[in-house]
Amino acid sequence: MSTRISVIGGGSITDGDGDVATAVGRELGRRGYTVVCGGRGGTMEAVCRGAKATGGTTIGILPGEDRSAANEYVDTAIATGLGHARNALVPLNGDAVIALAGSHGTLTEIGFAGIYDRPIVGLGTHDVPSVETVATPADAVDAVEDALDHRA
Amino acid sequence: MSTRISVIGGGSITDGDGDVATAVGRELGRRGYTVVCGGRGGTMEAVCRGAKATGGTTIGILPGEDRSAANEYVDTAIATGLGHARNALVPLNGDAVIALAGSHGTLTEIGFAGIYDRPIVGLGTHDVPSVETVATPADAVDAVEDALDHRA
Amino acid sequence: MSTRISVIGGGSITDGDGDVATAVGRELGRRGYTVVCGGRGGTMEAVCRGAKATGGTTIGILPGEDRSAANEYVDTAIATGLGHARNALVPLNGDAVIALAGSHGTLTEIGFAGIYDRPIVGLGTHDVPSVETVATPADAVDAVEDALDHRA
Amino acid sequence: MSTRISVIGGGSITDGDGDVATAVGRELGRRGYTVVCGGRGGTMEAVCRGAKATGGTTIGILPGEDRSAANEYVDTAIATGLGHARNALVPLNGDAVIALAGSHGTLTEIGFAGIYDRPIVGLGTHDVPSVETVATPADAVDAVEDALDHRA
């Protein structure tokens, strides 16, 4: 079972935030991780694009019933039909979580990451105590690696 | 349809936090609101106890499959069997949300309240921008009333 | 905790099927049961209308996010936002199930009733082994009473 | 996006039923389909074992929170934590469904396949009108191919 990193963040983001997400995806792909995300646009598309550019694998867990709604960089799309309750599944399916810029949905996913006891690294995201804040995409991936090593 | 206020907060809380939750419940019951909560112990039991003491009505939306797991102050228990994904349903089923002391689960519910565009009033809870912070149980109920009046 | 009977059946039904559902609801209300259903139109509205006509209580567990989508005979509406996955919650929240005419959704609910080990009485519904078939609305309520007595 | 076939059936099955499931999996793998299943034992393990033996790809959508509970022949395990409500996701994530021997859970999945308008082919499963009955594993795969061709 390959190690999976869930990347969470908003569906509507700035170009700058998209660049950060893509950089995170590139770094994850380069290091051989599978990216888990919500499968749609914004952060989700940007991180998957980055991961695919460096040979990574991507899983998108969608809120709707149509798996063809996944962005084009998703390798395995899972339709849930659960609406926003699917947010629980995104951190659950990663071994650790990287949280990027986002709004209410991202906050739910940070909370679920805490419930499921996943390490959470944040880059430009909500300032809550369960999140370890870092400064760059490479730092984010370093930090999740450290957290996973420490637990292993 | 009576107005419903969802009250969210931890399942394992201090006695002081329990007193706050009970006071919030008493105030909600006195003013005729229906309390929606997660149906179990801690904050959930304390707020329901308060609401019943002043003639209120309570709904508990449970994570498990057994509705008899609801605390004894729940009038209508709904079993979901969804585990933590049931957190989405607690704020969804209120017209506004009062957030009390809690941990990761409470954070998910604050996020879902934001997704579903519910006003959120906080009393000793997470410090996030979507929450309007107040100082006392009566202030909390005043603030949700103001928020609902303002929207009506 | 009052005894609850889940009534399942199609959302688009014939007038004759609606009359059967209303008669089942009247019988359940008369005997003091709480009716649990999917909260919307067709069978769900007809059974709730019947139950309210004889003083019963009704719970509607809705697929969507808007609890105001419940039919007017629902006392307590629970919005789930889960889409069709909410079908699991309808039999789960009753002590026994009466299955009326319906299609695929009703079949899922018969299956969940079996999973959750609820007695299932059928009147003009799918012909599957887990369903005890009866001939009239009064027979249906007699049969669920017998099944619940036998288990108690 | 490769074509996916959901295979549903009981978690506790006879050796003979397991042989059928494995034969279905082998046929699906040989013809290049991705198998979607519930990810656990019984039918789910048998069909995945067959699919992997002939070079197929497998997805397992699990009821619990631990993706390591997937059987060893699952390539991509998705944990849901939804309990039995996850049954909705198994047929939803296939383009067509093959139903094998099973009990209540299989019945819910046949119902969801109908809700989501998936062709359903049955081999030794529930006798309900939405299921097209066939006699052999190869016939089952032929029948889903015909159904998908007919729709395309």
XYZ file of C-alpha atoms in Angstrom:
608
model
C 0.000 0.000 0.000
C 1.688 3.247 -1.079
C 1.715 6.173 1.305
C -1.030 8.646 0.633
C -1.098 12.350 1.391
C -4.431 14.149 1.398
C -4.221 17.706 0.142
C -7.096 19.968 1.116
C -7.908 23.530 0.100
C -10.530 25.679 -1.543
C -12.328 25.034 -4.799
C -12.149 28.722 -5.727
C -8.644 30.063 -5.230
C -6.274 32.750 -6.487
C -3.663 32.075 -9.142
C -1.008 32.354 -6.454
C -2.737 29.740 -4.330
C -3.002 27.517 -7.374
C 0.726 27.808 -7.952
C 1.363 26.736 -4.370
C -0.966 23.753 -4.762
C 0.728 22.712 -7.993
C 4.127 22.979 -6.359
C 2.942 20.790 -3.490
C 1.625 18.274 -6.002
C 4.905 18.264 -7.941
C 6.850 17.636 -4.766
C 4.527 14.822 -3.696
C 4.685 13.180 -7.096
C 8.462 13.454 -7.239
C 8.774 11.695 -3.884
C 6.417 8.891 -4.864
C 3.336 9.704 -2.811
C -0.228 9.180 -3.901
C -2.280 12.370 -3.653
C -5.818 12.173 -2.257
C -8.099 15.160 -2.784
C -11.693 16.165 -3.366
C -11.367 15.636 -7.091
C -12.745 18.903 -8.369
C -11.330 22.328 -9.342
C -9.199 24.942 -7.635
C -6.753 23.458 -5.156
C -7.832 19.954 -6.097
C -7.095 20.363 -9.784
C -3.868 22.275 -9.161
C -2.404 19.687 -6.822
C -3.339 16.822 -9.147
C -1.811 18.613 -12.124
C 1.408 19.006 -10.184
C 1.463 15.401 -9.051
C 0.887 14.056 -12.553
C 3.656 16.270 -13.941
C 6.192 14.447 -11.788
C 4.860 10.933 -12.198
C 2.574 10.788 -9.173
C -0.740 9.035 -8.713
C -3.975 10.803 -7.772
C -7.289 9.868 -6.169
C -10.273 12.237 -6.202
C -13.217 11.683 -3.846
C -16.136 13.628 -5.245
C -19.227 15.032 -3.526
C -21.556 14.279 -6.430
C -22.831 11.190 -8.192
C -20.950 11.659 -11.457
C -17.373 10.503 -11.478
C -16.764 12.208 -14.815
C -16.941 15.495 -12.875
C -13.406 14.821 -11.643
C -10.680 17.084 -12.950
C -8.594 15.660 -15.774
C -5.594 14.933 -13.529
C -7.435 12.472 -11.308
C -6.393 8.857 -11.916
C -9.018 7.203 -9.738
C -12.244 9.115 -9.240
C -14.657 7.987 -6.557
C -18.179 9.404 -6.692
C -19.918 9.518 -3.338
C -23.238 11.346 -3.843
C -22.920 12.435 -0.210
C -22.629 16.176 -0.768
C -20.511 17.956 1.818
C -20.432 14.902 4.097
C -17.847 13.525 1.681
C -15.380 15.943 3.277
C -14.915 13.340 6.007
C -13.520 10.902 3.459
C -10.719 13.078 2.092
C -8.482 13.237 5.191
C -9.576 9.727 6.204
C -8.024 8.315 3.031
C -4.617 9.886 3.501
C -1.877 8.959 5.968
C -1.227 12.642 6.566
C -2.787 15.899 5.426
C -1.431 19.073 3.840
C -3.872 21.977 4.269
C -3.664 24.894 1.842
C -5.697 28.095 1.463
C -9.393 27.407 1.790
C -12.592 28.281 3.513
C -15.291 26.409 5.439
C -14.827 23.103 3.626
C -11.131 23.127 4.349
C -11.917 23.800 7.996
C -14.140 20.708 8.144
C -11.350 18.651 6.617
C -8.813 19.945 9.150
C -11.253 18.911 11.855
C -11.724 15.437 10.384
C -7.954 15.061 10.066
C -7.808 15.712 13.810
C -10.598 13.221 14.535
C -8.816 10.544 12.505
C -5.481 11.434 14.108
C -3.704 12.383 10.900
C -0.680 14.707 11.080
C -1.696 18.063 9.548
C 0.746 20.471 7.946
C -0.525 23.879 6.886
C 0.654 26.333 4.257
C -1.375 29.533 4.106
C -4.405 27.886 5.698
C -6.556 28.255 8.829
C -4.635 29.108 11.965
C -5.809 26.409 14.358
C -3.711 24.552 16.946
C -3.860 21.127 15.294
C -2.046 22.456 12.209
C 1.762 22.623 12.011
C 2.515 25.694 9.920
C 5.293 25.681 7.318
C 6.591 28.196 4.799
C 7.063 26.450 1.439
C 5.710 23.496 -0.564
C 8.938 21.561 -0.025
C 8.751 22.289 3.705
C 5.189 20.965 3.729
C 6.225 17.649 2.227
C 9.282 17.484 4.491
C 7.034 18.063 7.498
C 4.563 15.312 6.622
C 7.463 12.942 6.006
C 8.918 13.803 9.395
C 5.548 13.319 11.056
C 5.022 9.948 9.401
C 8.572 8.818 10.179
C 8.115 9.816 13.776
C 4.977 7.711 14.056
C 6.386 4.686 12.264
C -41.765 24.678 11.804
C -40.222 25.828 15.069
C -36.859 27.548 15.003
C -34.004 25.226 15.754
C -30.641 26.057 17.254
C -27.834 23.550 16.899
C -25.505 23.451 19.883
C -22.098 21.915 19.272
C -19.287 21.114 21.667
C -17.145 18.315 22.993
C -18.272 14.943 24.253
C -15.689 15.015 27.042
C -15.793 18.336 28.860
C -15.041 19.902 32.239
C -17.720 20.488 34.833
C -17.471 24.191 34.144
C -18.050 23.647 30.426
C -21.015 21.453 31.295
C -22.503 24.241 33.401
C -22.178 26.622 30.461
C -23.851 24.133 28.130
C -26.700 23.576 30.566
C -27.185 27.329 30.931
C -27.323 27.684 27.139
C -29.899 24.896 27.016
C -32.008 26.499 29.742
C -31.999 29.797 27.885
C -32.940 28.136 24.590
C -35.753 26.161 26.210
C -37.095 29.231 27.996
C -37.280 31.124 24.725
C -39.033 28.303 22.899
C -36.301 27.012 20.613
C -35.752 23.424 19.643
C -32.215 22.267 20.426
C -30.393 20.121 17.858
C -27.260 18.328 18.983
C -25.201 15.181 18.500
C -27.306 13.303 21.033
C -24.584 11.841 23.217
C -22.748 12.887 26.423
C -20.759 15.911 27.529
C -21.946 19.125 25.892
C -24.770 17.279 24.177
C -26.235 15.881 27.366
C -25.712 19.108 29.309
C -27.463 21.294 26.766
C -30.387 18.876 26.445
C -30.740 18.694 30.231
C -30.927 22.473 30.364
C -33.425 22.707 27.548
C -35.739 20.105 29.082
C -35.601 21.870 32.458
C -37.228 24.933 30.917
C -39.738 23.179 28.694
C -37.708 22.984 25.515
C -37.622 20.307 22.841
C -34.500 18.384 21.825
C -33.277 16.451 18.805
C -30.175 14.265 18.932
C -28.481 13.104 15.723
C -26.294 10.167 16.628
C -23.186 8.763 14.927
C -24.062 5.141 15.652
C -26.798 2.720 14.666
C -28.508 2.495 18.052
C -30.901 5.289 18.877
C -31.090 4.129 22.486
C -27.547 5.472 22.845
C -29.008 8.982 23.023
C -28.772 10.762 26.350
C -31.936 10.728 28.446
C -32.819 14.356 27.640
C -33.198 13.782 23.902
C -36.828 13.848 22.749
C -36.231 12.714 19.185
C -33.174 10.569 18.586
C -32.027 9.953 15.027
C -29.530 7.156 14.482
C -27.350 7.616 11.410
C -24.745 4.845 11.440
C -22.482 7.273 9.562
C -19.757 7.657 12.173
C -18.091 11.048 12.158
C -19.701 12.013 8.840
C -22.855 12.612 10.881
C -21.200 15.825 12.082
C -22.416 17.420 8.841
C -26.020 16.838 9.888
C -25.909 18.641 13.239
C -25.408 22.212 11.988
C -27.441 21.470 8.855
C -30.508 20.785 10.986
C -30.394 24.053 12.913
C -31.235 27.554 11.720
C -28.242 28.878 13.633
C -25.403 27.357 15.638
C -23.988 27.966 19.104
C -20.466 26.571 19.423
C -19.134 25.738 22.888
C -15.865 24.245 24.123
C -14.809 21.318 22.011
C -12.101 19.750 19.941
C -11.770 18.390 16.397
C -15.410 17.352 16.049
C -16.576 20.796 17.058
C -14.223 22.265 14.475
C -15.798 20.143 11.730
C -19.241 21.335 12.817
C -18.150 24.985 12.751
C -16.922 24.366 9.216
C -20.183 22.733 8.150
C -22.136 25.607 9.705
C -20.139 27.897 7.434
C -20.756 25.705 4.386
C -24.499 25.698 5.071
C -24.448 29.449 5.768
C -25.685 29.233 9.335
C -24.907 32.089 11.738
C -22.393 30.829 14.322
C -22.039 32.233 17.818
C -19.165 31.008 19.971
C -18.702 30.808 23.705
C -15.340 29.443 24.770
C -14.816 27.648 21.483
C -12.362 27.675 18.557
C -11.144 31.100 17.536
C -11.917 31.139 13.819
C -13.225 34.085 11.771
C -16.658 32.624 10.987
C -17.558 32.550 14.705
C -19.014 35.597 16.491
C -17.652 35.419 20.026
C -19.834 36.242 23.032
C -19.316 36.196 26.791
C -22.310 34.502 28.433
C -25.012 31.913 27.663
C -27.678 34.624 27.510
C -25.487 36.638 25.153
C -25.132 33.579 22.945
C -28.876 33.174 22.585
C -29.313 36.935 22.103
C -26.716 36.842 19.340
C -28.336 33.976 17.433
C -31.699 35.727 17.739
C -30.192 38.919 16.355
C -28.543 37.026 13.518
C -31.785 35.241 12.608
C -33.826 38.464 12.872
C -31.348 40.219 10.646
C -31.706 37.535 7.984
C -35.499 37.347 8.162
C -39.033 6.176 23.719
C -42.181 5.573 21.694
C -42.258 2.708 19.247
C -41.524 3.764 15.722
C -42.629 2.167 12.490
C -40.812 3.059 9.287
C -43.049 3.120 6.248
C -41.317 2.859 2.905
C -42.658 3.153 -0.625
C -42.345 5.091 -3.839
C -42.286 8.851 -4.256
C -44.396 8.602 -7.411
C -47.381 6.366 -6.853
C -50.938 5.764 -8.084
C -53.964 7.177 -6.301
C -54.813 3.684 -5.156
C -51.368 3.212 -3.652
C -51.738 6.572 -1.944
C -55.009 5.450 -0.395
C -53.295 2.356 0.981
C -50.466 4.454 2.423
C -52.913 6.846 4.056
C -54.845 3.943 5.543
C -51.618 2.504 6.959
C -50.789 5.901 8.433
C -54.253 6.237 9.982
C -53.932 2.833 11.582
C -50.449 3.603 12.944
C -51.569 6.955 14.334
C -54.640 5.431 15.944
C -52.513 2.839 17.715
C -50.022 5.412 18.989
C -46.999 4.694 16.830
C -44.571 7.251 15.509
C -44.199 7.039 11.738
C -40.720 7.338 10.219
C -40.455 7.949 6.487
C -38.399 9.667 3.814
C -40.276 12.925 4.347
C -41.192 13.753 0.769
C -44.158 13.114 -1.558
C -46.052 10.053 -2.750
C -46.102 7.261 -0.162
C -44.279 9.451 2.334
C -46.817 12.251 2.216
C -49.784 9.892 2.152
C -48.688 7.911 5.196
C -47.921 11.085 7.166
C -51.285 12.577 6.247
C -52.987 9.460 7.554
C -50.967 9.386 10.752
C -51.669 13.034 11.540
C -55.407 12.524 10.914
C -55.536 10.082 13.817
C -53.246 11.915 16.212
C -49.970 10.263 15.316
C -46.475 11.700 15.220
C -44.269 11.746 12.137
C -40.553 11.959 11.373
C -39.258 12.609 7.855
C -35.629 11.908 6.967
C -34.877 13.825 3.801
C -32.243 13.226 1.109
C -31.559 16.919 0.529
C -30.150 19.792 2.542
C -33.397 21.745 2.951
C -35.674 20.593 5.722
C -38.473 22.785 4.419
C -38.757 20.302 1.530
C -40.582 17.946 3.890
C -44.258 17.351 3.206
C -46.655 19.329 5.384
C -47.556 16.327 7.555
C -44.042 15.799 8.874
C -43.634 16.869 12.515
C -39.878 16.484 12.729
C -37.947 16.875 9.499
C -34.316 15.837 9.392
C -32.264 17.039 6.437
C -29.327 14.802 5.577
C -27.780 16.135 2.373
C -26.710 12.543 1.683
C -28.746 11.930 -1.461
C -29.827 8.334 -1.890
C -27.507 7.119 0.881
C -30.115 8.524 3.270
C -32.227 5.471 2.427
C -30.181 3.589 5.014
C -31.495 5.876 7.741
C -35.210 5.325 7.162
C -35.463 1.664 8.230
C -32.682 2.157 10.782
C -34.832 4.654 12.657
C -37.879 2.413 12.989
C -38.385 -0.619 15.203
C -40.128 -2.374 12.344
C -40.827 -1.607 8.694
C -43.948 -1.623 6.545
C -43.072 -1.747 2.842
C -45.617 -0.498 0.321
C -45.563 -0.167 -3.478
C -42.293 1.263 -4.686
C -39.357 0.847 -6.966
C -35.569 0.793 -6.581
C -35.441 3.051 -3.539
C -37.940 0.886 -1.719
C -35.822 -2.148 -2.569
C -32.762 -0.539 -0.972
C -34.807 0.182 2.142
C -36.043 -3.412 2.338
C -32.409 -4.495 2.132
C -31.340 -2.098 4.891
C -34.230 -3.278 7.055
C -32.790 -6.768 6.690
C -29.266 -5.584 7.502
C -30.517 -3.850 10.643
C -32.649 -6.863 11.554
C -35.984 -5.062 11.490
C -39.174 -7.080 10.951
C -40.548 -6.223 7.483
C -44.185 -6.469 6.527
C -45.144 -5.927 2.901
C -48.339 -4.773 1.255
C -48.167 -4.627 -2.526
C -44.401 -4.345 -2.532
C -41.379 -6.277 -3.810
C -41.635 -10.023 -3.508
C -38.453 -10.918 -1.656
C -38.033 -13.538 1.070
C -37.324 -11.128 3.934
C -40.773 -9.552 3.556
C -43.859 -10.995 5.278
C -46.735 -10.308 2.898
C -50.137 -9.179 4.197
C -53.409 -8.181 2.557
C -54.695 -4.998 4.204
C -53.429 -1.906 6.042
C -54.829 -3.179 9.334
C -53.169 -6.547 8.730
C -49.871 -4.755 8.145
C -50.029 -2.994 11.492
C -51.195 -6.196 13.214
C -48.246 -8.041 11.712
C -45.629 -5.521 12.842
C -47.189 -5.561 16.317
C -46.993 -9.338 16.400
C -43.398 -9.279 15.215
C -42.396 -6.714 17.830
C -44.286 -8.559 20.589
C -42.597 -11.780 19.610
C -39.174 -10.167 19.909
C -39.865 -8.374 23.193
C -11.417 6.651 -17.819
C -11.470 2.867 -17.972
C -14.792 1.070 -17.831
C -15.650 -0.165 -14.396
C -17.841 -3.077 -13.405
C -19.139 -3.270 -9.853
C -19.428 -6.791 -8.532
C -21.705 -7.270 -5.548
C -22.366 -10.297 -3.383
C -22.194 -11.586 0.154
C -19.310 -11.330 2.561
C -19.950 -14.863 3.844
C -20.361 -17.273 0.980
C -19.933 -20.940 0.079
C -16.835 -22.248 -1.656
C -18.900 -22.724 -4.792
C -20.043 -19.107 -4.724
C -16.456 -18.056 -4.226
C -15.421 -20.014 -7.322
C -18.086 -18.220 -9.339
C -16.916 -14.839 -8.048
C -13.316 -15.650 -8.897
C -14.313 -16.752 -12.381
C -16.211 -13.487 -12.888
C -13.145 -11.582 -11.721
C -10.858 -13.497 -14.058
C -13.127 -12.755 -16.996
C -13.337 -9.062 -16.124
C -9.584 -8.771 -15.717
C -8.933 -10.591 -18.971
C -11.192 -8.181 -20.842
C -9.559 -5.109 -19.304
C -12.239 -3.927 -16.912
C -11.661 -2.353 -13.538
C -13.518 -4.191 -10.780
C -15.291 -2.140 -8.096
C -16.404 -3.931 -4.950
C -16.907 -3.529 -1.224
C -13.280 -4.371 -0.542
C -13.678 -7.018 2.131
C -13.963 -10.823 2.229
C -16.212 -13.394 0.618
C -17.419 -12.346 -2.832
C -15.327 -9.203 -2.666
C -12.070 -11.007 -2.065
C -12.858 -13.764 -4.540
C -13.661 -11.407 -7.400
C -10.569 -9.302 -6.734
C -8.365 -12.388 -6.624
C -9.712 -13.428 -10.007
C -9.263 -9.995 -11.519
C -5.679 -9.684 -10.340
C -4.859 -13.148 -11.709
C -5.628 -11.945 -15.224
C -4.054 -8.505 -15.006
C -7.096 -6.516 -13.935
C -7.353 -3.522 -11.641
C -9.467 -3.435 -8.479
C -11.087 -0.795 -6.285
C -12.519 -1.610 -2.852
C -14.902 0.791 -1.117
C -14.918 -0.133 2.545
C -17.555 0.450 5.238
C -15.041 1.152 7.990
C -12.431 3.764 8.719
C -9.359 1.580 8.185
C -8.274 1.109 4.613
C -5.874 -1.637 5.630
C -8.971 -3.790 6.213
C -9.204 -4.260 2.455
C -8.505 -7.716 1.122
C -5.040 -8.225 -0.328
C -6.247 -8.121 -3.946
C -7.557 -4.571 -3.761
C -5.358 -2.080 -5.625
C -7.084 1.087 -4.462
C -8.852 0.907 -1.120
C -11.213 3.699 -0.137
C -12.247 3.880 3.502
C -15.608 5.535 4.076
C -16.456 5.162 7.775
C -20.119 5.222 6.704
C -21.080 1.723 7.800
C -23.763 0.148 5.651
C -24.561 3.450 3.913
C -21.401 2.821 1.905
C -23.398 0.240 -0.037
C -24.706 3.136 -2.123
C -21.196 3.875 -3.349
C -20.393 0.424 -4.753
C -22.856 0.355 -7.681
C -22.525 4.135 -8.107
C -18.846 3.726 -8.956
C -19.344 1.138 -11.674
C -20.712 1.585 -15.174
C -22.627 -1.657 -14.802
C -23.194 -4.173 -12.033
C -22.837 -7.937 -11.755
C -24.797 -9.313 -8.791
C -23.773 -12.649 -7.302
C -25.075 -14.684 -4.357
C -25.715 -12.504 -1.363
C -28.148 -11.408 1.239
C -29.571 -8.095 2.484
C -26.530 -6.013 1.600
C -26.551 -7.318 -1.945
C -30.246 -6.431 -2.159
C -29.503 -2.830 -1.169
C -26.817 -2.680 -3.842
C -29.193 -4.031 -6.495
C -31.609 -1.283 -5.475
C -28.958 1.424 -5.684
C -27.881 0.108 -9.092
C -31.474 0.658 -10.181
C -31.582 4.171 -8.681
C -28.379 5.095 -10.486
C -29.620 3.478 -13.694
C -26.829 0.932 -13.993
C -27.436 -2.249 -16.039
C -27.583 -5.192 -13.621
C -26.729 -8.744 -14.548
C -27.371 -11.489 -12.016
C -25.811 -14.883 -11.482
C -27.308 -16.850 -8.609
C -28.579 -13.731 -6.907
C -31.899 -12.183 -5.827
C -34.740 -12.701 -8.251
C -35.991 -9.167 -8.787
C -37.210 -7.629 -12.058
C -34.344 -5.154 -12.492
C -31.824 -7.987 -12.740
C -31.077 -9.743 -16.046
C -30.330 -13.336 -15.119
C -27.513 -15.253 -16.810
C -26.041 -18.734 -16.396
C -22.252 -18.462 -16.325
C -19.480 -16.024 -15.419
C -18.629 -15.506 -19.096
C -22.298 -14.879 -19.849
C -22.381 -12.284 -17.082
C -19.514 -10.339 -18.584
C -20.966 -10.727 -22.079
C -24.281 -9.371 -20.812
C -22.791 -6.276 -19.168
C -20.791 -5.624 -22.331
C -23.938 -5.871 -24.419
C -25.810 -3.582 -22.064
C -23.040 -0.991 -22.117
C -22.665 -1.223 -25.916
C -26.396 -0.773 -26.310
C -26.324 2.397 -24.248
C -23.243 3.888 -25.894
